[in-house]
Structure formats: C-alpha cells, structure tokens
Amino acid sequence: MKKIIVPIDFSEVSENALIAATEIARKTQAEVEIFHVIEAPGGTTISETGEIFMPDKMEQVYVLKCIELAKNKIHSILENVRYAGVRFNPKIKVGDPGKHFSRYITLEKADMIIMGTSGCEGILKGIFNESNAEKIVTRADCMVLSVKNNNKDFRIRNLVLATNFQDDSPEFIGKLKALQEIFDFKIHLLYINPLINYESNQSIIQSRLRDYINRFQMKNCESIIQEDLTEYNGIVKYAEDINADIIALSTHQHKGLHWLGGISEDLVNFAEFPVLTFKVN
C-alpha cells in the first residue's frame, strides 16, 4: 500500500477517519494524503499555478485567509504525537467540495480512501451526501473505508465479509488477505438467507461458502449463514453479535450497484461500524 486519501473538514468524524488512516499507514508504510476543500462562490477561477481569481476582491481575500487557516489547522492536528512517524501530504483545493473530490479521485492513484460519513457536517456533508457518496464508491478504483463518529481507536480483530455469491472479486479478496497479514484479524464470511425467500437446504449454501474459502485460499476464516428478514438487518445483527470491527463487501458498478442499492448505502450511512467497499468492474 502506497497512498491513502483522507478528506477532512476538521470535524470530529473526519479526524476519526484520519486516525484510521494513520494506523493503517503506520503498518503499511503508506503516505496519507489529506484532502481539504474550501468552498468558493460561482465565478471563481484558479490558474495553473494555483492563483485564485474572484469577481469580488473581498471574497478573494476571505478565501485566501481560509486557505492559510486550513494550513495552520492541519499543521496543528499533525503535531499530535499519535500521528508521529507517518508521512502526510496535505492538499487544499478551492471550489465545490463534491465536484472537486469526485474529479480528484479519478485522477489520483490511491490504494484506499478513508472517509468520515456518519453525521457529517460542513465540507464533508458536501462531499459525502447520499448522491456523492454513491459516486465515490462507484468511481474510486480502490478500497473505500467509511468511518463513523464513535471510532476513536482504530483496530481490526474481526472483519465481516458479506457475500451474495454474485459480486465476488478476486482482487478485493487479495487486498483483504494482504490486510489480514498485517492486522492478523479473523474473517467471518457471511451469507444472509432472507426469511422472505427462505432456502431450506442450508447444506447447499454451506457447501458454496466452503468452496468460496477454498477457491480464494482464505486463512483464519469461518463461514456463517444468518437468517433474517433483510440482508441489511442480518449483516448488522451478526456484526453486533461478534463485536465486529469492520464490515466488508463488494459493489458492482454496472448492475445498479447490487449491494450499494439499499444495502451498502444503508451500511455506510446508518450502521455503527466502519464499512469497507470495493468496486467490481
């Protein structure tokens, strides 16, 4: 892992994302790119050298002061001893947060994006509202980890990997296995069997789960069949039962986002667990 991107707006939830990025970077020697966007009114233009031009000179002065303030805030945050030993590269942009970040992640080659999502305000609310969050997950060619308000100390001991047997990604499983080597966590391979579409022959499902584990040569992994009224409820209930640290699942860009359409989106926005997603092409 070489680069992790973290958008911040100096809120508590964005700093929790930065804490998670720091812990992963410390173990992988990755660089953490801190991305901050200063909102600017329409008519703002930026030259190739980074100079800002605005119709209203007072607004231009205000934006320049915001840039300086943002630089100072980032510097102040990184002075904390918990960020010692990690390489940080701050990036400050001016404009529309959602558009800037969507464009940015299509140009930058990152291994992971870590974003604060639950209860976002300010800049993050502009980046990670429902429509923009979906765009990020579908456009990013890397893993996307959403982190919630209550994750002050990032750790991975138990990871729930939800599967539907349709969107399996060898690339994603390979990345999870690489993380597992570093963090030494247990993988709980989970299939939700909805009660409204009850499949009585669980031995067939269990056989498919065993084949999944064998095919991807997964270690320290157990398979589980959870019955529930909905896939979302089943995933959350199981994660709560085992005190999971992360829920992981694939999303599919060309199927109307099988998991994201109603499941991943709900997990990212409402579940009190970090959620790791990866786009399947």
Short mmCIF file of C-alpha atoms in Angstrom, two decimals:
data_model
loop_
_atom_site.label_atom_id
_atom_site.label_comp_id
_atom_site.label_asym_id
_atom_site.label_seq_id
_atom_site.Cartn_x
_atom_site.Cartn_y
_atom_site.Cartn_z
CA MET A 1 0.00 0.00 0.00
CA LYS A 2 1.45 3.34 -1.10
CA LYS A 3 -1.19 6.05 -0.78
CA ILE A 4 -4.26 6.64 1.41
CA ILE A 5 -6.53 9.64 0.75
CA VAL A 6 -8.49 11.21 3.60
CA PRO A 7 -10.89 14.15 3.03
CA ILE A 8 -11.19 16.33 6.13
CA ASP A 9 -13.25 19.32 7.26
CA PHE A 10 -11.76 19.47 10.80
CA SER A 11 -14.87 17.87 12.32
CA GLU A 12 -14.70 15.01 14.80
CA VAL A 13 -15.78 12.43 12.25
CA SER A 14 -13.11 13.48 9.76
CA GLU A 15 -10.43 13.25 12.43
CA ASN A 16 -11.64 9.72 13.24
CA ALA A 17 -11.04 8.88 9.57
CA LEU A 18 -7.56 10.38 9.86
CA ILE A 19 -6.86 8.23 12.94
CA ALA A 20 -7.85 5.10 11.00
CA ALA A 21 -5.66 6.15 8.07
CA THR A 22 -2.74 6.73 10.42
CA GLU A 23 -2.98 3.26 11.94
CA ILE A 24 -3.14 1.60 8.52
CA ALA A 25 -0.33 3.78 7.14
CA ARG A 26 1.90 3.06 10.11
CA LYS A 27 1.65 -0.68 9.44
CA THR A 28 1.92 -0.45 5.65
CA GLN A 29 4.36 2.47 5.28
CA ALA A 30 1.80 4.28 3.10
CA GLU A 31 1.62 8.04 2.62
CA VAL A 32 -1.55 9.76 3.86
CA GLU A 33 -2.83 12.48 1.54
CA ILE A 34 -5.06 14.89 3.46
CA PHE A 35 -7.64 16.49 1.16
CA HIS A 36 -9.46 19.68 2.18
CA VAL A 37 -11.75 21.81 0.02
CA ILE A 38 -12.61 25.44 0.74
CA GLU A 39 -15.99 26.31 -0.71
CA ALA A 40 -15.99 29.31 -3.03
CA PRO A 41 -18.79 31.19 -4.81
CA GLY A 42 -19.52 30.84 -8.51
CA GLY A 43 -17.25 32.74 -10.85
CA THR A 44 -14.10 31.65 -9.02
CA THR A 45 -11.25 30.62 -11.31
CA ILE A 46 -7.90 29.08 -10.44
CA SER A 47 -4.84 29.38 -12.67
CA GLU A 48 -2.46 26.52 -13.45
CA THR A 49 -0.06 27.95 -10.86
CA GLY A 50 -2.77 27.87 -8.19
CA GLU A 51 -3.62 31.57 -8.14
CA ILE A 52 -7.25 32.34 -7.22
CA PHE A 53 -9.28 34.91 -9.11
CA MET A 54 -12.71 36.02 -7.88
CA PRO A 55 -15.04 38.79 -9.08
CA ASP A 56 -15.30 40.18 -5.58
CA LYS A 57 -11.89 41.14 -4.15
CA MET A 58 -13.16 40.97 -0.57
CA GLU A 59 -14.26 37.38 -1.16
CA GLN A 60 -10.86 36.63 -2.64
CA VAL A 61 -9.14 37.95 0.48
CA TYR A 62 -11.52 35.87 2.62
CA VAL A 63 -10.74 32.67 0.69
CA LEU A 64 -7.00 33.30 0.92
CA LYS A 65 -7.35 33.70 4.68
CA CYS A 66 -9.34 30.43 4.80
CA ILE A 67 -6.51 28.67 2.96
CA GLU A 68 -3.97 29.95 5.47
CA LEU A 69 -6.22 28.96 8.36
CA ALA A 70 -6.67 25.46 6.91
CA LYS A 71 -2.90 25.04 6.58
CA ASN A 72 -2.44 26.06 10.22
CA LYS A 73 -5.20 23.69 11.40
CA ILE A 74 -3.69 20.75 9.53
CA HIS A 75 -0.27 21.57 10.97
CA SER A 76 -1.76 21.77 14.47
CA ILE A 77 -3.51 18.39 14.10
CA LEU A 78 -0.38 16.65 12.85
CA GLU A 79 1.63 17.93 15.82
CA ASN A 80 -0.25 15.40 17.97
CA VAL A 81 2.07 12.55 18.96
CA ARG A 82 -0.42 9.95 17.68
CA TYR A 83 0.46 11.00 14.11
CA ALA A 84 4.22 10.69 14.60
CA GLY A 85 6.16 8.51 12.20
CA VAL A 86 3.64 8.75 9.32
CA ARG A 87 4.17 10.68 6.08
CA PHE A 88 1.39 13.22 5.43
CA ASN A 89 0.82 15.24 2.27
CA PRO A 90 -1.84 17.97 2.68
CA LYS A 91 -3.79 19.07 -0.41
CA ILE A 92 -6.01 22.17 -0.21
CA LYS A 93 -8.40 23.00 -3.05
CA VAL A 94 -10.93 25.78 -3.64
CA GLY A 95 -14.37 25.24 -5.18
CA ASP A 96 -17.28 22.83 -4.94
CA PRO A 97 -16.39 20.00 -2.49
CA GLY A 98 -18.32 17.20 -4.17
CA LYS A 99 -17.16 18.01 -7.69
CA HIS A 100 -13.57 18.58 -6.60
CA PHE A 101 -13.28 15.30 -4.74
CA SER A 102 -15.02 13.23 -7.44
CA ARG A 103 -12.62 14.66 -10.02
CA TYR A 104 -9.66 14.23 -7.70
CA ILE A 105 -10.16 10.52 -7.03
CA THR A 106 -10.46 9.76 -10.75
CA LEU A 107 -7.06 11.38 -11.35
CA GLU A 108 -5.18 10.22 -8.27
CA LYS A 109 -3.97 6.64 -7.89
CA ALA A 110 -4.74 5.68 -4.31
CA ASP A 111 -4.82 2.32 -2.58
CA MET A 112 -7.56 3.37 -0.17
CA ILE A 113 -9.91 6.27 0.52
CA ILE A 114 -10.92 6.66 4.16
CA MET A 115 -13.89 8.93 4.73
CA GLY A 116 -15.93 10.03 7.70
CA THR A 117 -19.60 9.57 6.87
CA SER A 118 -22.00 9.40 9.81
CA GLY A 119 -23.27 12.78 10.94
CA CYS A 120 -21.05 14.72 8.55
CA GLU A 121 -21.27 18.48 8.56
CA GLY A 122 -19.60 21.26 6.60
CA ILE A 123 -17.30 20.23 3.76
CA LEU A 124 -17.74 16.51 4.35
CA LYS A 125 -21.51 16.89 4.12
CA GLY A 126 -20.93 18.39 0.67
CA ILE A 127 -18.66 15.53 -0.34
CA PHE A 128 -20.47 12.65 1.28
CA ASN A 129 -24.15 13.36 0.88
CA GLU A 130 -26.11 10.38 -0.43
CA SER A 131 -25.56 11.01 -4.14
CA ASN A 132 -21.88 11.97 -3.84
CA ALA A 133 -21.08 9.06 -1.52
CA GLU A 134 -22.51 6.67 -4.09
CA LYS A 135 -20.45 8.32 -6.84
CA ILE A 136 -17.28 7.96 -4.79
CA VAL A 137 -17.82 4.26 -4.17
CA THR A 138 -18.62 3.62 -7.84
CA ARG A 139 -15.85 5.77 -9.31
CA ALA A 140 -12.98 5.02 -6.97
CA ASP A 141 -10.68 2.33 -8.33
CA CYS A 142 -9.60 1.41 -4.82
CA MET A 143 -11.00 0.30 -1.50
CA VAL A 144 -13.20 2.84 0.28
CA LEU A 145 -13.44 2.71 4.07
CA SER A 146 -16.21 4.72 5.75
CA VAL A 147 -15.59 5.52 9.42
CA LYS A 148 -18.21 6.59 11.94
CA ASN A 149 -18.31 9.07 14.80
CA ASN A 150 -17.58 6.64 17.61
CA ASN A 151 -14.34 5.09 16.33
CA LYS A 152 -11.69 6.88 18.35
CA ASP A 153 -9.29 3.92 18.36
CA PHE A 154 -8.99 2.06 15.09
CA ARG A 155 -8.36 -1.66 15.25
CA ILE A 156 -9.22 -4.76 13.24
CA ARG A 157 -9.71 -8.05 15.08
CA ASN A 158 -12.91 -9.33 13.45
CA LEU A 159 -13.95 -8.50 9.89
CA VAL A 160 -17.35 -9.50 8.50
CA LEU A 161 -17.16 -10.22 4.76
CA ALA A 162 -20.69 -10.28 3.34
CA THR A 163 -21.17 -12.22 0.11
CA ASN A 164 -24.05 -12.84 -2.28
CA PHE A 165 -22.02 -15.24 -4.48
CA GLN A 166 -22.54 -12.85 -7.41
CA ASP A 167 -20.12 -9.97 -6.93
CA ASP A 168 -17.08 -11.90 -5.70
CA SER A 169 -13.86 -10.10 -6.59
CA PRO A 170 -10.51 -11.94 -6.54
CA GLU A 171 -8.80 -8.54 -6.46
CA PHE A 172 -10.77 -7.44 -3.40
CA ILE A 173 -10.18 -10.74 -1.60
CA GLY A 174 -6.48 -10.39 -2.38
CA LYS A 175 -6.44 -6.93 -0.79
CA LEU A 176 -8.32 -8.21 2.26
CA LYS A 177 -5.84 -11.06 2.66
CA ALA A 178 -2.96 -8.57 2.46
CA LEU A 179 -4.59 -6.50 5.23
CA GLN A 180 -5.16 -9.67 7.22
CA GLU A 181 -1.45 -10.46 7.07
CA ILE A 182 -0.74 -7.05 8.61
CA PHE A 183 -3.52 -6.79 11.21
CA ASP A 184 -3.97 -10.53 11.93
CA PHE A 185 -7.78 -10.37 12.02
CA LYS A 186 -10.34 -13.13 11.64
CA ILE A 187 -12.63 -13.10 8.59
CA HIS A 188 -16.27 -14.04 9.11
CA LEU A 189 -17.63 -14.98 5.68
CA LEU A 190 -21.33 -14.18 5.93
CA TYR A 191 -24.26 -15.14 3.72
CA ILE A 192 -27.67 -13.69 4.59
CA ASN A 193 -30.57 -16.04 3.85
CA PRO A 194 -33.66 -13.78 3.82
CA LEU A 195 -36.67 -15.36 5.56
CA ILE A 196 -38.94 -13.96 2.86
CA ASN A 197 -37.02 -16.02 0.33
CA TYR A 198 -36.17 -18.91 2.57
CA GLU A 199 -33.87 -21.59 1.20
CA SER A 200 -34.41 -24.71 3.25
CA ASN A 201 -31.35 -26.58 2.01
CA GLN A 202 -28.66 -24.86 4.03
CA SER A 203 -26.18 -27.62 3.22
CA ILE A 204 -26.00 -26.27 -0.36
CA ILE A 205 -25.27 -22.75 0.89
CA GLN A 206 -22.68 -24.04 3.33
CA SER A 207 -21.03 -26.01 0.52
CA ARG A 208 -20.82 -22.85 -1.58
CA LEU A 209 -19.26 -20.98 1.34
CA ARG A 210 -16.64 -23.73 1.76
CA ASP A 211 -15.91 -23.57 -1.97
CA TYR A 212 -15.51 -19.79 -1.64
CA ILE A 213 -12.93 -20.20 1.14
CA ASN A 214 -11.04 -22.90 -0.78
CA ARG A 215 -11.13 -21.01 -4.09
CA PHE A 216 -9.61 -17.89 -2.57
CA GLN A 217 -7.33 -19.87 -0.21
CA MET A 218 -8.53 -17.88 2.77
CA LYS A 219 -7.00 -18.42 6.20
CA ASN A 220 -8.37 -17.76 9.69
CA CYS A 221 -11.84 -17.63 8.16
CA GLU A 222 -15.16 -19.12 9.23
CA SER A 223 -18.41 -19.26 7.25
CA ILE A 224 -21.80 -18.27 8.63
CA ILE A 225 -25.38 -18.41 7.37
CA GLN A 226 -27.56 -15.78 9.00
CA GLU A 227 -31.33 -15.82 8.52
CA ASP A 228 -33.16 -12.51 8.70
CA LEU A 229 -35.94 -10.53 7.10
CA THR A 230 -33.47 -8.36 5.15
CA GLU A 231 -29.81 -8.57 4.17
CA TYR A 232 -29.08 -5.25 5.88
CA ASN A 233 -30.57 -6.36 9.21
CA GLY A 234 -28.81 -9.71 9.03
CA ILE A 235 -25.40 -8.16 8.39
CA VAL A 236 -25.75 -5.60 11.19
CA LYS A 237 -27.13 -8.14 13.68
CA TYR A 238 -24.29 -10.57 13.08
CA ALA A 239 -21.70 -7.78 13.26
CA GLU A 240 -23.17 -6.68 16.59
CA ASP A 241 -23.23 -10.25 17.92
CA ILE A 242 -19.50 -10.77 17.36
CA ASN A 243 -18.50 -7.15 18.12
CA ALA A 244 -17.06 -6.77 14.61
CA ASP A 245 -14.56 -4.06 13.81
CA ILE A 246 -15.34 -3.77 10.08
CA ILE A 247 -17.99 -4.89 7.59
CA ALA A 248 -16.63 -5.53 4.09
CA LEU A 249 -18.45 -6.14 0.80
CA SER A 250 -18.12 -5.65 -2.95
CA THR A 251 -20.20 -3.25 -5.01
CA HIS A 252 -20.98 -3.59 -8.69
CA GLN A 253 -20.92 -0.52 -10.92
CA HIS A 254 -22.81 -1.98 -13.85
CA LYS A 255 -25.70 -3.66 -12.08
CA GLY A 256 -27.21 -0.62 -10.47
CA LEU A 257 -24.95 -1.40 -7.53
CA HIS A 258 -26.47 -4.65 -6.33
CA TRP A 259 -25.11 -4.21 -2.82
CA LEU A 260 -24.93 -0.42 -2.72
CA GLY A 261 -28.51 -0.03 -3.90
CA GLY A 262 -30.16 -0.29 -0.49
CA ILE A 263 -27.56 -2.38 1.37
CA SER A 264 -24.10 -0.81 1.16
CA GLU A 265 -25.60 2.65 1.10
CA ASP A 266 -27.55 1.91 4.29
CA LEU A 267 -24.48 0.35 5.90
CA VAL A 268 -22.31 3.36 5.02
CA ASN A 269 -24.89 5.89 6.19
CA PHE A 270 -26.52 4.22 9.18
CA ALA A 271 -24.60 1.24 10.59
CA GLU A 272 -22.35 2.00 13.54
CA PHE A 273 -19.48 0.04 12.02
CA PRO A 274 -16.69 1.02 9.65
CA VAL A 275 -17.64 -0.27 6.19
CA LEU A 276 -15.07 -1.31 3.60
CA THR A 277 -16.26 -1.45 -0.02
CA PHE A 278 -14.60 -2.22 -3.32
CA LYS A 279 -15.94 -1.66 -6.82
CA VAL A 280 -16.22 -4.73 -9.05
CA ASN A 281 -15.88 -3.79 -12.72
#
